CSV table of C-alpha atoms in Angstrom, one decimal:
chain,number,residue,atom,x,y,z
A,13,MET,CA,-28.3,52.2,59.8
A,14,ILE,CA,-28.5,50.7,56.3
A,15,LEU,CA,-26.3,47.8,57.4
A,16,THR,CA,-28.6,47.2,60.4
A,17,CYS,CA,-31.6,47.0,58.1
A,18,ILE,CA,-29.8,44.6,55.7
A,19,PHE,CA,-28.8,42.3,58.5
A,20,SER,CA,-32.3,42.5,59.9
A,21,PHE,CA,-33.8,41.7,56.5
A,22,THR,CA,-31.3,38.8,56.0
A,23,GLY,CA,-32.3,37.4,59.4
A,24,CYS,CA,-36.0,37.5,58.5
A,25,VAL,CA,-35.3,35.8,55.1
A,26,ASN,CA,-33.3,33.1,56.9
A,27,LYS,CA,-36.1,32.6,59.4
A,28,LEU,CA,-38.7,32.4,56.7
A,29,ALA,CA,-36.5,29.9,54.8
A,30,LYS,CA,-36.2,27.7,57.9
A,31,GLU,CA,-40.0,27.9,58.5
A,32,ASN,CA,-40.7,27.0,54.9
A,33,LYS,CA,-38.3,24.1,55.0
A,34,THR,CA,-40.1,22.8,58.1
A,35,GLU,CA,-43.4,23.0,56.4
A,36,ILE,CA,-42.1,21.2,53.3
A,37,SER,CA,-40.6,18.5,55.4
A,38,GLU,CA,-44.0,18.0,57.2
A,39,SER,CA,-45.8,17.6,53.9
A,40,VAL,CA,-46.4,14.0,52.6
A,41,ASN,CA,-45.4,13.0,49.1
A,42,TYR,CA,-47.8,10.6,47.4
A,43,PRO,CA,-47.8,7.8,46.4
A,44,LEU,CA,-46.9,7.0,50.0
A,45,LYS,CA,-45.6,3.6,51.1
A,46,ILE,CA,-46.3,2.8,54.7
A,47,LYS,CA,-45.8,-0.4,56.8
A,48,ASP,CA,-48.8,-1.1,58.9
A,49,SER,CA,-49.3,-3.1,62.1
A,50,TYR,CA,-49.8,-6.3,60.2
A,51,ASN,CA,-46.3,-5.7,58.7
A,52,ARG,CA,-47.8,-5.1,55.3
A,53,GLU,CA,-46.4,-2.4,53.0
A,54,VAL,CA,-49.4,-0.4,51.8
A,55,THR,CA,-49.2,2.1,49.0
A,56,ILE,CA,-51.5,5.1,49.3
A,57,ASP,CA,-51.7,6.5,45.8
A,58,LYS,CA,-53.0,10.0,46.7
A,59,GLU,CA,-53.9,12.2,49.7
A,60,PRO,CA,-57.1,10.5,51.0
A,61,THR,CA,-60.2,12.6,50.7
A,62,ARG,CA,-62.7,9.8,51.5
A,63,ILE,CA,-61.8,7.9,54.6
A,64,VAL,CA,-63.5,5.0,56.4
A,65,SER,CA,-62.6,4.3,60.0
A,66,ILE,CA,-63.1,0.9,61.6
A,67,ALA,CA,-62.2,1.9,65.2
A,68,PRO,CA,-63.3,4.6,67.6
A,69,ASN,CA,-59.8,5.6,68.4
A,70,ILE,CA,-59.1,6.1,64.7
A,71,THR,CA,-62.3,8.1,64.2
A,72,GLU,CA,-61.3,10.4,67.2
A,73,THR,CA,-57.8,10.8,65.7
A,74,VAL,CA,-59.1,11.7,62.3
A,75,PHE,CA,-61.2,14.5,63.8
A,76,ALA,CA,-58.4,15.6,66.2
A,77,LEU,CA,-56.2,16.0,63.2
A,78,GLY,CA,-58.8,18.3,61.5
A,79,LYS,CA,-59.7,15.8,58.8
A,80,GLY,CA,-63.2,14.9,60.1
A,81,ASP,CA,-64.8,16.4,57.0
A,82,ARG,CA,-63.1,13.6,55.0
A,83,LEU,CA,-64.6,10.8,57.0
A,84,VAL,CA,-67.3,9.0,55.0
A,85,GLY,CA,-67.8,5.9,57.1
A,86,ARG,CA,-67.4,4.8,60.7
A,87,THR,CA,-68.5,2.0,63.0
A,88,ASP,CA,-71.5,1.9,65.3
A,89,TYR,CA,-69.2,2.5,68.3
A,90,CYS,CA,-67.6,5.7,66.8
A,91,ASP,CA,-69.6,8.2,68.8
A,92,TYR,CA,-67.0,10.9,69.6
A,93,PRO,CA,-66.9,13.8,68.8
A,94,GLU,CA,-70.6,14.5,68.4
A,95,SER,CA,-70.2,15.3,64.7
A,96,ALA,CA,-68.9,11.7,64.1
A,97,LYS,CA,-72.5,10.5,64.7
A,98,LYS,CA,-73.6,12.2,61.5
A,99,VAL,CA,-71.2,10.0,59.4
A,100,THR,CA,-72.6,6.9,57.7
A,101,THR,CA,-72.1,3.8,59.8
A,102,ILE,CA,-70.6,0.6,58.3
A,103,GLY,CA,-71.6,-1.7,61.2
A,104,SER,CA,-69.6,-3.2,64.0
A,105,LEU,CA,-65.9,-3.4,64.7
A,106,THR,CA,-65.5,-7.1,64.0
A,107,LYS,CA,-68.2,-7.5,61.3
A,108,PRO,CA,-68.3,-4.3,59.2
A,109,ASN,CA,-70.7,-4.2,56.3
A,110,ILE,CA,-68.4,-4.9,53.3
A,111,GLU,CA,-71.0,-3.8,50.7
A,112,LYS,CA,-71.5,-0.5,52.5
A,113,ILE,CA,-67.8,0.1,52.6
A,114,VAL,CA,-67.5,-0.5,48.8
A,115,GLU,CA,-70.5,1.8,48.2
A,116,LEU,CA,-68.7,4.6,50.1
A,117,LYS,CA,-65.8,4.5,47.6
A,118,PRO,CA,-63.1,5.2,50.2
A,119,ASP,CA,-59.5,6.2,49.2
A,120,VAL,CA,-58.4,4.4,52.4
A,121,VAL,CA,-59.9,2.3,55.2
A,122,ILE,CA,-58.1,2.7,58.5
A,123,ALA,CA,-58.5,-0.1,61.0
A,124,SER,CA,-57.1,-0.8,64.4
A,125,THR,CA,-57.4,-3.5,67.1
A,126,HIS,CA,-60.3,-6.0,66.9
A,127,PHE,CA,-60.0,-5.9,63.1
A,128,LYS,CA,-60.3,-9.4,61.6
A,129,LYS,CA,-58.0,-10.7,59.0
A,130,ASP,CA,-60.8,-12.3,57.1
A,131,VAL,CA,-62.4,-8.8,56.7
A,132,LEU,CA,-59.0,-7.5,55.5
A,133,SER,CA,-58.9,-10.3,52.9
A,134,LYS,CA,-62.4,-9.5,51.6
A,135,LEU,CA,-61.6,-5.8,51.2
A,136,GLU,CA,-58.2,-6.5,49.5
A,137,LYS,CA,-60.0,-8.7,47.0
A,138,LEU,CA,-62.2,-5.8,46.2
A,139,ASN,CA,-59.1,-3.5,45.7
A,140,ILE,CA,-59.9,-1.4,48.8
A,141,LYS,CA,-56.9,0.1,50.4
A,142,VAL,CA,-56.7,-0.9,54.0
A,143,VAL,CA,-54.2,0.3,56.6
A,144,VAL,CA,-54.2,-1.4,60.0
A,145,LEU,CA,-52.7,0.8,62.7
A,146,TYR,CA,-52.3,0.0,66.4
A,147,GLY,CA,-49.3,0.4,68.7
A,148,VAL,CA,-48.0,-1.4,71.8
A,149,GLU,CA,-50.3,-0.6,74.7
A,150,THR,CA,-48.4,2.3,76.1
A,151,PHE,CA,-48.6,6.1,75.7
A,152,ASP,CA,-45.7,5.8,73.2
A,153,GLY,CA,-47.8,3.3,71.3
A,154,VAL,CA,-50.7,5.7,71.1
A,155,TYR,CA,-48.4,8.5,70.0
A,156,ASP,CA,-47.0,6.3,67.2
A,157,THR,CA,-50.5,5.4,66.0
A,158,ILE,CA,-51.5,9.1,65.9
A,159,ASN,CA,-48.3,10.0,64.0
A,160,LYS,CA,-48.9,7.2,61.4
A,161,VAL,CA,-52.5,8.3,60.9
A,162,GLY,CA,-51.2,11.8,60.4
A,163,GLU,CA,-48.8,10.5,57.8
A,164,VAL,CA,-51.5,8.7,55.9
A,165,LEU,CA,-53.7,11.7,55.9
A,166,ASN,CA,-51.0,14.3,55.1
A,167,ALA,CA,-51.4,15.8,58.6
A,168,LYS,CA,-48.0,15.2,60.1
A,169,SER,CA,-47.7,18.6,61.6
A,170,GLN,CA,-51.1,18.4,63.2
A,171,ALA,CA,-50.2,14.9,64.6
A,172,SER,CA,-47.0,16.3,66.0
A,173,LYS,CA,-48.7,19.1,67.8
A,174,LEU,CA,-51.4,16.8,69.1
A,175,VAL,CA,-48.8,14.4,70.5
A,176,SER,CA,-46.8,17.3,72.1
A,177,THR,CA,-50.0,18.5,73.8
A,178,MET,CA,-50.7,15.0,75.1
A,179,LYS,CA,-47.2,14.5,76.4
A,180,GLU,CA,-47.3,17.8,78.2
A,181,LYS,CA,-50.5,16.8,80.0
A,182,VAL,CA,-49.0,13.4,81.0
A,183,ILE,CA,-45.9,15.1,82.4
A,184,ASN,CA,-48.0,17.7,84.3
A,185,VAL,CA,-50.2,15.0,85.9
A,186,THR,CA,-47.4,12.6,86.8
A,187,ASN,CA,-45.4,15.4,88.4
A,188,LYS,CA,-48.4,16.5,90.5
A,189,VAL,CA,-49.0,13.0,92.0
A,190,LYS,CA,-45.4,11.7,92.2
A,191,ASN,CA,-44.9,12.6,95.9
A,192,ALA,CA,-48.5,11.9,97.1
A,193,SER,CA,-49.7,9.0,99.2
A,194,LYS,CA,-51.1,6.2,97.1
A,195,PRO,CA,-54.6,4.9,97.9
A,196,LYS,CA,-55.6,1.4,96.8
A,197,VAL,CA,-57.7,1.5,93.7
A,198,TYR,CA,-59.9,-1.0,91.9
A,199,TYR,CA,-61.2,-0.3,88.3
A,200,VAL,CA,-64.4,-2.1,87.4
A,201,VAL,CA,-64.6,-3.5,83.9
A,202,SER,CA,-67.4,-6.0,84.7
A,203,TYR,CA,-69.1,-7.3,87.8
A,204,GLY,CA,-71.8,-9.6,89.1
A,205,LYS,CA,-73.4,-12.1,86.8
A,206,MET,CA,-71.2,-11.0,83.9
A,207,GLY,CA,-68.1,-12.0,85.9
A,208,ASP,CA,-65.6,-9.9,87.8
A,209,PHE,CA,-63.2,-8.2,85.4
A,210,THR,CA,-60.8,-5.4,86.0
A,211,ALA,CA,-57.7,-3.6,84.8
A,212,THR,CA,-55.1,-6.2,85.9
A,213,GLY,CA,-51.4,-5.5,86.1
A,214,ASP,CA,-50.7,-6.5,82.5
A,215,THR,CA,-53.2,-4.0,81.0
A,216,PHE,CA,-52.6,-0.4,79.9
A,217,ILE,CA,-55.4,0.9,82.1
A,218,GLY,CA,-53.8,-0.9,85.1
A,219,LYS,CA,-50.5,0.9,84.4
A,220,ILE,CA,-52.4,4.3,84.0
A,221,ILE,CA,-53.8,3.8,87.5
A,222,GLU,CA,-50.3,3.6,88.8
A,223,MET,CA,-49.2,6.7,86.8
A,224,ALA,CA,-52.2,8.5,88.2
A,225,GLY,CA,-50.9,8.0,91.8
A,226,GLY,CA,-52.9,4.9,92.8
A,227,ILE,CA,-52.0,1.4,93.8
A,228,ASN,CA,-53.8,-1.0,91.5
A,229,VAL,CA,-55.1,-3.7,93.8
A,230,ALA,CA,-55.4,-6.1,90.8
A,231,LYS,CA,-51.8,-5.7,89.6
A,232,ASP,CA,-51.0,-9.2,90.8
A,233,SER,CA,-53.5,-10.7,88.3
A,234,THR,CA,-53.5,-10.9,84.5
A,235,ARG,CA,-55.8,-11.0,81.5
A,236,TRP,CA,-58.5,-8.7,83.1
A,237,GLN,CA,-59.7,-11.6,85.4
A,238,TYR,CA,-60.4,-11.2,89.1
A,239,SER,CA,-62.6,-12.6,91.8
A,240,ILE,CA,-65.0,-11.0,94.3
A,241,GLU,CA,-63.2,-13.0,97.1
A,242,LYS,CA,-59.8,-11.3,96.3
A,243,LEU,CA,-61.5,-7.9,96.0
A,244,VAL,CA,-63.1,-8.3,99.4
A,245,GLU,CA,-59.7,-9.3,100.8
A,246,LYS,CA,-58.0,-6.2,99.2
A,247,ASN,CA,-60.9,-3.9,100.2
A,248,PRO,CA,-59.7,-0.9,98.1
A,249,ASP,CA,-60.0,2.7,99.2
A,250,ILE,CA,-61.4,3.8,95.9
A,251,ILE,CA,-63.5,2.0,93.3
A,252,ILE,CA,-63.8,3.5,89.8
A,253,CYS,CA,-66.6,2.5,87.4
A,254,SER,CA,-68.1,3.5,84.1
A,255,LYS,CA,-70.6,6.4,84.1
A,256,TYR,CA,-72.7,4.5,81.6
A,257,PHE,CA,-75.3,1.8,81.9
A,258,ASP,CA,-76.2,2.6,85.5
A,259,THR,CA,-73.0,0.8,86.5
A,260,LYS,CA,-72.7,2.6,89.8
A,261,LYS,CA,-76.2,1.8,91.0
A,262,GLY,CA,-75.7,-1.8,90.0
A,263,ILE,CA,-72.5,-2.1,92.0
A,264,GLU,CA,-74.1,-0.5,95.1
A,265,MET,CA,-76.7,-3.2,95.1
A,266,SER,CA,-74.4,-6.1,94.2
A,267,ASN,CA,-73.4,-8.8,96.7
A,268,GLY,CA,-69.9,-8.5,97.8
A,269,TYR,CA,-69.4,-5.1,96.4
A,270,LYS,CA,-72.0,-3.2,98.5
A,271,ASP,CA,-70.1,-4.1,101.7
A,272,LEU,CA,-66.7,-2.8,100.5
A,273,LYS,CA,-65.2,0.1,102.3
A,274,ALA,CA,-65.1,2.3,99.2
A,275,VAL,CA,-68.8,1.8,98.5
A,276,LYS,CA,-69.7,2.5,102.2
A,277,ASN,CA,-67.5,5.6,102.2
A,278,ARG,CA,-68.9,7.0,99.0
A,279,LYS,CA,-65.6,6.4,97.2
A,280,LEU,CA,-67.3,4.5,94.3
A,281,ILE,CA,-66.7,7.1,91.6
A,282,GLU,CA,-67.8,7.2,88.0
A,283,ILE,CA,-65.6,8.0,85.0
A,284,ASP,CA,-66.1,8.2,81.2
A,285,ASN,CA,-64.4,4.9,80.5
A,286,ASN,CA,-64.1,5.7,76.8
A,287,LEU,CA,-61.2,8.0,77.8
A,288,LEU,CA,-59.3,5.0,78.8
A,289,ASP,CA,-60.7,2.2,76.6
A,290,ARG,CA,-60.0,4.0,73.4
A,291,GLN,CA,-56.3,4.4,72.8
A,292,GLY,CA,-56.5,7.7,71.0
A,293,PRO,CA,-56.2,11.4,71.5
A,294,ARG,CA,-58.2,11.4,74.8
A,295,ILE,CA,-56.0,8.9,76.6
A,296,ALA,CA,-54.1,11.7,78.3
A,297,ASP,CA,-57.4,13.1,79.4
A,298,GLY,CA,-58.1,9.7,80.8
A,299,LEU,CA,-55.0,9.8,82.9
A,300,ASP,CA,-55.9,13.3,84.1
A,301,ALA,CA,-59.5,12.2,85.0
A,302,LEU,CA,-58.1,9.2,87.0
A,303,ALA,CA,-55.6,11.4,88.9
A,304,LYS,CA,-58.4,13.8,89.8
A,305,ILE,CA,-60.5,11.0,91.2
A,306,ILE,CA,-57.6,9.5,93.1
A,307,HIS,CA,-56.1,12.8,94.3
A,308,PRO,CA,-58.8,15.4,94.1
A,309,ASP,CA,-57.1,17.8,96.5
A,310,LEU,CA,-54.1,18.1,94.2
A,311,PHE,CA,-56.2,19.4,91.4
A,312,LYS,CA,-58.3,22.1,93.1
């Protein structure tokens, strides 16, 4: 009986030791040296408590990692989650207000795609720490960015859990649709007078359409460009558009589009395009939303 208790106690001690070791290994030691997406080695002197984000996907990641209370600045486009709107804005993605950023006294500024090198140069001259983080346009690229943000913010375990949850969702969705018939899908980025732009075959969104169990009718084109003539020729089964800016109503009245099979058959369906445009924590939700539009019967 005593031996059993001793062995049991020893097992508990060993288990606790392993758990503590895991926790220690997940903790970040500062100063931290990190290589960013501009191939710069940036030294973060201490755990950041004042963060400025210059990209919506970074803002969403900061909140998803439980560090939203440390965000002191964000761009005009950073509108998710709702609490992000309460954070001071520093202007646009491409032309942030340098004076406002300096005024906020950030420990680190985290930027992503669309960040201009001349802005970086100005901030560096003012001794502002800047880390530029963006991955290749794949799910793995998104995961890598999330993990790096987690490292910068001493939230590696939170980042790991978030990535695991996203991976699980991606696997569940792709498994559900893998044996289903594949309808022809067209994703509207822009239309009409603004020009016809879509998620072509070389885009991440184009690839996500295929992962969601659809045939991307624009996969034979590149650089987001398409034509109404080609679209009429392909005549997709489903057209997906943004739920913002009355896009659906505009398409229903637009020459060329209004006569398409998908529009006539009420298969012009809205989506929150931010789920797909922003390569952050909600990108797996974007895949899920697309799959539910393309294969609604599989998700009842």
